[in-house]
mmCIF file of C-alpha atoms in Angstrom:
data_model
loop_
_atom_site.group_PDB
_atom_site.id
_atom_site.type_symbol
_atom_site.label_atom_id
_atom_site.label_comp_id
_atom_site.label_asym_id
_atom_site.label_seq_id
_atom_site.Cartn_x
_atom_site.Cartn_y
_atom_site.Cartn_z
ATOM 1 C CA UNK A 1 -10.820 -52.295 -66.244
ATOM 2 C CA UNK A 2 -11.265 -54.395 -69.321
ATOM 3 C CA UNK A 3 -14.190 -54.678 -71.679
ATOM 4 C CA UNK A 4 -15.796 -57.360 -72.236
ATOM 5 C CA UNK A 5 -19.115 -58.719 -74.391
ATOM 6 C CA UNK A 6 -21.472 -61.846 -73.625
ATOM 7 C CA UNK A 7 -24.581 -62.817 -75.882
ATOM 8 C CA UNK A 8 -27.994 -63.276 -74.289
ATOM 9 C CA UNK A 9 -31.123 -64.237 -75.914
ATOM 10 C CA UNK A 10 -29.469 -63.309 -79.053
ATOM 11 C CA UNK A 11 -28.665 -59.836 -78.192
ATOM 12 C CA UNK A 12 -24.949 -58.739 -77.699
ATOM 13 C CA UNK A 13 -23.936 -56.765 -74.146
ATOM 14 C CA UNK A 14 -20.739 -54.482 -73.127
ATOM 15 C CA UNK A 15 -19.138 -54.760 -69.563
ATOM 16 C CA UNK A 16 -16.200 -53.086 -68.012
ATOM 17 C CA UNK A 17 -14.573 -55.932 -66.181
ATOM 18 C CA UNK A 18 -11.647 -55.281 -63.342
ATOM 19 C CA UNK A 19 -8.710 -56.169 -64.905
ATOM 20 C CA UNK A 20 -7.781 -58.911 -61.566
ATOM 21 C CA UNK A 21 -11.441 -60.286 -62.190
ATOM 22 C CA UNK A 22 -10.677 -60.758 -65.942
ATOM 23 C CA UNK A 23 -7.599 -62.998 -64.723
ATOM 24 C CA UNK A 24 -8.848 -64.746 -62.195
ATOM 25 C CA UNK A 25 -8.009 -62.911 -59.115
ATOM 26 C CA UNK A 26 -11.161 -61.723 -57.599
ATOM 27 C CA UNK A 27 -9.990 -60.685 -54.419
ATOM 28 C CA UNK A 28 -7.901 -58.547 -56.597
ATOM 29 C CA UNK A 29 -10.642 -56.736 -58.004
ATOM 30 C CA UNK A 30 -11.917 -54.046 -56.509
ATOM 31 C CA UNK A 31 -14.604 -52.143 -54.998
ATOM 32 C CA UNK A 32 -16.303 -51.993 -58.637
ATOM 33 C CA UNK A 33 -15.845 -55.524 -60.209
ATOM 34 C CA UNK A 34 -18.127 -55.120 -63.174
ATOM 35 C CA UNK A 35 -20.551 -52.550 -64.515
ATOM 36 C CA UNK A 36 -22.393 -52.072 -67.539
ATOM 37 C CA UNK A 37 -21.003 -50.142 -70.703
ATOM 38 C CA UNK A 38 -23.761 -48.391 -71.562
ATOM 39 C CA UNK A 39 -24.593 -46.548 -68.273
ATOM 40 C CA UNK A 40 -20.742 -45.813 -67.824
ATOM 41 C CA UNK A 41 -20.588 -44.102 -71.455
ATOM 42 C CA UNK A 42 -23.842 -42.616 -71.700
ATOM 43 C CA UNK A 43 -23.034 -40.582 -68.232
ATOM 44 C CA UNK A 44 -19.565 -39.719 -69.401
ATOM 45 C CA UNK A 45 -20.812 -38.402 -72.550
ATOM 46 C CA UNK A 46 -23.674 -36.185 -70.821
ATOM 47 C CA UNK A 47 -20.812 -34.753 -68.550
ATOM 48 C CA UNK A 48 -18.110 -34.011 -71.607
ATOM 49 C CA UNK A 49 -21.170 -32.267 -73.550
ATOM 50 C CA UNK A 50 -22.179 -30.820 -70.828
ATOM 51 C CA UNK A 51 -18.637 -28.940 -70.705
ATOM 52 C CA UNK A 52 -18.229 -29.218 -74.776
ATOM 53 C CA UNK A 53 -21.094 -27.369 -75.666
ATOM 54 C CA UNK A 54 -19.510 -26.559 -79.034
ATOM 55 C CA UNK A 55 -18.394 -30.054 -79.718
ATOM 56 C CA UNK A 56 -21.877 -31.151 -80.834
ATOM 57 C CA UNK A 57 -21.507 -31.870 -84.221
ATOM 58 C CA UNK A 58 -18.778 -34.636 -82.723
ATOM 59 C CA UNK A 59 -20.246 -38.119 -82.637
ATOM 60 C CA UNK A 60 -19.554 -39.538 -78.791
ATOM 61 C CA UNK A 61 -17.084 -41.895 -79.795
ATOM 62 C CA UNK A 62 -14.842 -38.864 -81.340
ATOM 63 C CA UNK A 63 -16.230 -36.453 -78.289
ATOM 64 C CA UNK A 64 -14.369 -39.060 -76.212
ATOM 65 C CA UNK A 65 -11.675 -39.934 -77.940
ATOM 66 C CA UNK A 66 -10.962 -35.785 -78.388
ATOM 67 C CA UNK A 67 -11.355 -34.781 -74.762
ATOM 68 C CA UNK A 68 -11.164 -37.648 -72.082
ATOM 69 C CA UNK A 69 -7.722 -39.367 -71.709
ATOM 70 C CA UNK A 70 -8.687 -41.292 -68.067
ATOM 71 C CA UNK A 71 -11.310 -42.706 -65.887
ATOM 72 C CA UNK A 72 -11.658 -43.914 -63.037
ATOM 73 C CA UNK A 73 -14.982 -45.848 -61.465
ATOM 74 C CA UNK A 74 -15.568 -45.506 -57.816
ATOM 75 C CA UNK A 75 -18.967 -46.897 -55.629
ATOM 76 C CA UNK A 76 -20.175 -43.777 -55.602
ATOM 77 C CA UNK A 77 -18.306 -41.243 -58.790
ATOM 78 C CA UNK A 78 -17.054 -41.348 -61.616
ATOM 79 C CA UNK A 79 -13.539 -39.321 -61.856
ATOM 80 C CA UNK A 80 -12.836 -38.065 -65.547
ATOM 81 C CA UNK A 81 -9.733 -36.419 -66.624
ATOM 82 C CA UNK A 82 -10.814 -34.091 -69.222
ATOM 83 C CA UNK A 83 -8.673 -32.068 -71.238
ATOM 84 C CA UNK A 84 -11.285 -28.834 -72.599
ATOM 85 C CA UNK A 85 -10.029 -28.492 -76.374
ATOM 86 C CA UNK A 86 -11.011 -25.627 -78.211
ATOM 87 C CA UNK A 87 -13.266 -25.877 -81.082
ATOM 88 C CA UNK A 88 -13.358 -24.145 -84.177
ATOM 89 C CA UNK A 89 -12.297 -23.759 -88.160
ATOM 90 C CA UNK A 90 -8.421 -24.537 -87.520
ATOM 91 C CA UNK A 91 -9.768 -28.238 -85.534
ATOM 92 C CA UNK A 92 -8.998 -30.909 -88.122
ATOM 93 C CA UNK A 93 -5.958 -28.972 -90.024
ATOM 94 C CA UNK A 94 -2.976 -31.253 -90.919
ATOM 95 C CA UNK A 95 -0.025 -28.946 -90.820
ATOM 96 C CA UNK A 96 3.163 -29.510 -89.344
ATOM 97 C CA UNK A 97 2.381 -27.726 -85.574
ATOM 98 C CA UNK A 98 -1.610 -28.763 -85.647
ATOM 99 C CA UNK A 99 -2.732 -29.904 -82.490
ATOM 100 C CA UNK A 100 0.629 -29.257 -80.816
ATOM 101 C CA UNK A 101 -0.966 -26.410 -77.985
ATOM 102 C CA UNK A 102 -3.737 -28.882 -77.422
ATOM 103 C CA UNK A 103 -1.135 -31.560 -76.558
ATOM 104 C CA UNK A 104 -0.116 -29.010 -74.213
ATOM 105 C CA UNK A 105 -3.117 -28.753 -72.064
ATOM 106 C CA UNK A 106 -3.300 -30.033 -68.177
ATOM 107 C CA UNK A 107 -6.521 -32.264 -68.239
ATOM 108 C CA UNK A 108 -9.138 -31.194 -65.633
ATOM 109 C CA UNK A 109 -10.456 -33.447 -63.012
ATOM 110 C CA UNK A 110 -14.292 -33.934 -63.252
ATOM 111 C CA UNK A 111 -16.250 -35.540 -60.624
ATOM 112 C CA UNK A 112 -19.710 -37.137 -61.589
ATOM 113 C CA UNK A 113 -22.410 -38.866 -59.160
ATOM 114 C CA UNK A 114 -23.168 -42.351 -59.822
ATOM 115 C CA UNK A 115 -23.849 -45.586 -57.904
ATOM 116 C CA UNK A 116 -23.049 -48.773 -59.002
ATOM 117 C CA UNK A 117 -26.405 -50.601 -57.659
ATOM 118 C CA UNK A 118 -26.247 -54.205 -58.739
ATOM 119 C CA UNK A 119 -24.353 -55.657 -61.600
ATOM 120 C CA UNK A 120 -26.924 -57.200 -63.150
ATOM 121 C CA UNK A 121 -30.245 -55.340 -62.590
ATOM 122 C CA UNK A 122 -33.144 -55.749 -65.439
ATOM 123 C CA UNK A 123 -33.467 -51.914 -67.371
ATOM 124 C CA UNK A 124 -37.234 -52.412 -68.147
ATOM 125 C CA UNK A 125 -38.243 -49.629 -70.850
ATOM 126 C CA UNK A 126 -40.765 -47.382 -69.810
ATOM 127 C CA UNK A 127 -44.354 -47.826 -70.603
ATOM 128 C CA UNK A 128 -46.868 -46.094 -71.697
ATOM 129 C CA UNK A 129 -50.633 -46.962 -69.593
ATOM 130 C CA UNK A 130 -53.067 -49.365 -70.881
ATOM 131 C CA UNK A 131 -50.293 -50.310 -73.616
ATOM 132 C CA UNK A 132 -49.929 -54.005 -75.176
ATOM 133 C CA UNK A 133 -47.019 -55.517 -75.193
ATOM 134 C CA UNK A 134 -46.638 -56.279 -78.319
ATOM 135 C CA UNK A 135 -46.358 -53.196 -79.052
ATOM 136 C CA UNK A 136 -43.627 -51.837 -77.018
ATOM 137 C CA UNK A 137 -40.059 -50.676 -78.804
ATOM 138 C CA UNK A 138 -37.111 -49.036 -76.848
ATOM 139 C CA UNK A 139 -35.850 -46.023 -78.257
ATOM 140 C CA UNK A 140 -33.868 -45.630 -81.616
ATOM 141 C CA UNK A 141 -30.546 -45.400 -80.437
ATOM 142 C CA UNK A 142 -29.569 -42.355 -82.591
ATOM 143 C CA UNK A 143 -32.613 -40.686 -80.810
ATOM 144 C CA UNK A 144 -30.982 -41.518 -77.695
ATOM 145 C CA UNK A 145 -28.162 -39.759 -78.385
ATOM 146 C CA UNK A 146 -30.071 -36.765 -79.751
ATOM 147 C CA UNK A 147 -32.191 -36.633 -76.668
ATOM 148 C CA UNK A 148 -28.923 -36.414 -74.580
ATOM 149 C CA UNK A 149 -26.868 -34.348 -76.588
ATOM 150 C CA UNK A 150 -30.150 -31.824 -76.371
ATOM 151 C CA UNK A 151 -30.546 -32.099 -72.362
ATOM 152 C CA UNK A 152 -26.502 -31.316 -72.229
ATOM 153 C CA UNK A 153 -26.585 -28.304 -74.362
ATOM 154 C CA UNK A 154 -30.000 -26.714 -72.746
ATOM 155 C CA UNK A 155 -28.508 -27.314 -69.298
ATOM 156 C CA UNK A 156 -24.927 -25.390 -70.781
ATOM 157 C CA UNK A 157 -27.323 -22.562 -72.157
ATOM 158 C CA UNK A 158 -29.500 -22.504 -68.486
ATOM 159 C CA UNK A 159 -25.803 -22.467 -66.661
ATOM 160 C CA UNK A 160 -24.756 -19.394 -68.894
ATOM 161 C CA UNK A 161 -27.623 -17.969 -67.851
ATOM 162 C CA UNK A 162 -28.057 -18.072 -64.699
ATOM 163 C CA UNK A 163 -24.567 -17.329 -64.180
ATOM 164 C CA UNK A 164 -24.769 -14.597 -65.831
ATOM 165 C CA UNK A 165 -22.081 -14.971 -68.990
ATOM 166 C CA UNK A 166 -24.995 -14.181 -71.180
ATOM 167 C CA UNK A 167 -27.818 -11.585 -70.973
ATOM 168 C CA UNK A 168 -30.355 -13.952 -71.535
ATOM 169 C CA UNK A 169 -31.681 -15.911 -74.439
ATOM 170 C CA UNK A 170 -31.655 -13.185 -77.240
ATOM 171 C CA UNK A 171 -28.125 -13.436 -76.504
ATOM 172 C CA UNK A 172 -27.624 -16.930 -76.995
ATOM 173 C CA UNK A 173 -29.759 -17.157 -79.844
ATOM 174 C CA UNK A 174 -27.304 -14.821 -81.446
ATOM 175 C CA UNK A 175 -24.686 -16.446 -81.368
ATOM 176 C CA UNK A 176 -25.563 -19.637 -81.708
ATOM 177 C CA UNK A 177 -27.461 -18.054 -85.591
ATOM 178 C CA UNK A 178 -30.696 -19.904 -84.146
ATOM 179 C CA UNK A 179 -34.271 -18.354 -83.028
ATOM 180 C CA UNK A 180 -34.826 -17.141 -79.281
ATOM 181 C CA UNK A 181 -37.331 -19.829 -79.494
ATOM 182 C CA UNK A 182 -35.069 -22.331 -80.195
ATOM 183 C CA UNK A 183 -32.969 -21.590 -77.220
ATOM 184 C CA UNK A 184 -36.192 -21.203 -75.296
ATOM 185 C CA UNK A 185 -37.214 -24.840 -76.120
ATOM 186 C CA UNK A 186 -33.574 -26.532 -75.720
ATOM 187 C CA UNK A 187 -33.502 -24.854 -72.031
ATOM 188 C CA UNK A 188 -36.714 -26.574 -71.351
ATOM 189 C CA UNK A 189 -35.166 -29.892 -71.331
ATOM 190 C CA UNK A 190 -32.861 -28.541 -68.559
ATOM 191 C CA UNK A 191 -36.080 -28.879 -66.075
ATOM 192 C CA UNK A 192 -37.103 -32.511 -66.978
ATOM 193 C CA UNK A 193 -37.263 -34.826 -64.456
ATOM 194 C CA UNK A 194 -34.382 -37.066 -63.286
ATOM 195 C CA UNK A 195 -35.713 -40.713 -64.147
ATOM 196 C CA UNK A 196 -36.895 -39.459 -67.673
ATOM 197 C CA UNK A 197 -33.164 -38.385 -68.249
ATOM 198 C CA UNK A 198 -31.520 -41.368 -66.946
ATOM 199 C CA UNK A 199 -34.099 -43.345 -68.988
ATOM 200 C CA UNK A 200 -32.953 -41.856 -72.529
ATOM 201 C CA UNK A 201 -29.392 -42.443 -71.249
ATOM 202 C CA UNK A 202 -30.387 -46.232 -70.573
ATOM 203 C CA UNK A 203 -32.097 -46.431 -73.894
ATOM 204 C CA UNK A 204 -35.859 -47.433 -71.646
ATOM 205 C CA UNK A 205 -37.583 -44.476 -73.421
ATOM 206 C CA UNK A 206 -40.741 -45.848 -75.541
ATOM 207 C CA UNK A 207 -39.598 -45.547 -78.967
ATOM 208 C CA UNK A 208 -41.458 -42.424 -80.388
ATOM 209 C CA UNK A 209 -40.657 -40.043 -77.185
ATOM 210 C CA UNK A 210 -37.719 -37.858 -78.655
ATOM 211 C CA UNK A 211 -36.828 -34.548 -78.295
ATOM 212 C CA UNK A 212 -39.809 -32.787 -79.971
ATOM 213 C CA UNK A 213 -41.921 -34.467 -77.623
ATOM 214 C CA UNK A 214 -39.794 -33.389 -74.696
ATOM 215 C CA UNK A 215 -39.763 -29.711 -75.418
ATOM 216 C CA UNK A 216 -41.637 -27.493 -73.798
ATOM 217 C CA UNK A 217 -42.786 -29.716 -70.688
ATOM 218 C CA UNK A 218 -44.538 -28.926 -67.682
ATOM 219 C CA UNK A 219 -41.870 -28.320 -65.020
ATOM 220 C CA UNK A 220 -43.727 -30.234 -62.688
ATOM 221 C CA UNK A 221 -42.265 -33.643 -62.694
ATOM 222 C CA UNK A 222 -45.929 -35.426 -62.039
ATOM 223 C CA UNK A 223 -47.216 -33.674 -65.086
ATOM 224 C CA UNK A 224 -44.015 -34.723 -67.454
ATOM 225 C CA UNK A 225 -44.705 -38.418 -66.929
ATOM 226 C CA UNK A 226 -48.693 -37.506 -67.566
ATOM 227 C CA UNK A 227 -47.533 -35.653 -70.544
ATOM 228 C CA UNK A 228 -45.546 -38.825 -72.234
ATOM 229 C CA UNK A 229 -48.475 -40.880 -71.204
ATOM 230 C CA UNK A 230 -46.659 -42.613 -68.554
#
């Protein structure tokens, strides 16, 4: 696949486009023709931080560009090949054998969920009741990213939990140098509901709903949307 832009009421839009559909040859082009940029990425940079926990102060573009070197869009996945660099003081140095036992690494195959749905389907933001619209903004987009790099790294901490790596959040807040109540309130995000996380990764949050509003939410999916006013 190739991307690809168009304008639209002003407003500029990125596309993967099959490479055979780019050309001409549609019946060349797959079972995934087109699909929006911005779902593709935002999911593919959920899963890396997901497994990156300790790449966060990476922006997504260099999160990317450091640890996936293929994917591949099916109807109903998204396959990543991820190589899992290590992190740390010695990342950035420019001597002569930097990098060279990173080159060495076998990427790791990740499987995501996803379903195409149609190609052109409207992404109305999510309102708030009895609002004007006048008044409604989508979210900032560097709160977007905020919002998802949060969800990623409670749902890491939740994982080491539960899986017992770590003792428990005492644990994690030592060694992360942050408060147990820090930890407590990035877990929290681990429990909200589905369609609130897939609508910061679309950007149809209500501008005003980042992550300080999000911690510490009912886990009852009902009450979330009451919370946000939704």
């Amino acid at each position: 696949m190739t991307p690809a832009t168009a304008r639209k009421a002003g407003r500029t839009y990125g596309d993967y486009v099959s490479a055979a559909l780019h050309q001409g040859r549609r019946d060349e082009a797959g079972t995934v023709p087109r699909v929006a940029a911005r779902a593709i990425e935002s999911a593919m940079v959920l899963a890396l931080r997901e497994r990156c926990p300790h790449a966060e102060s990476l922006s997504d573009g260099d999160l990317v560009g450091r640890h996936l070197t293929r994917a591949r869009l099916t109807g109903t996945t998204i396959e990543m090949d991820v190589v899992l660099r290590p992190h740390g003081p010695t990342e950035g140095h420019s001597g002569d054998d930097a990098g060279s036992d990173d080159d060495d690494r076998e990427p790791v195959r990740v499987s995501i969920p996803w379903t195409s749905g149609p190609t052109r389907r409207a992404r109305a933001i999510i309102l708030p009741k009895a609002s004007t619209r006048q008044a409604i903004q989508p979210i900032h987009a560097a709160t977007r990213s905020t919002v998802v790099r949060s969800v990623a790294q409670g749902r890491h901490w939740l994982a080491e939990i539960t899986q017992g790596t770590v003792t428990g959040p005492d644990a994690i807040a030592s060694r992360e140098g942050c408060s147990p109540r820090r930890v407590a309130m990035m877990i929290s995000l681990a429990f909200l509901a589905p369609d609130l996380v897939q609508a910061a990764i679309d950007g149809r949050l209500l501008r005003g709903i980042g992550v300080s509003r999000l911690f510490d939410a009912p886990t009852e999916w009902t009450r979330q949307h009451a919370m946000l006013g939704l």
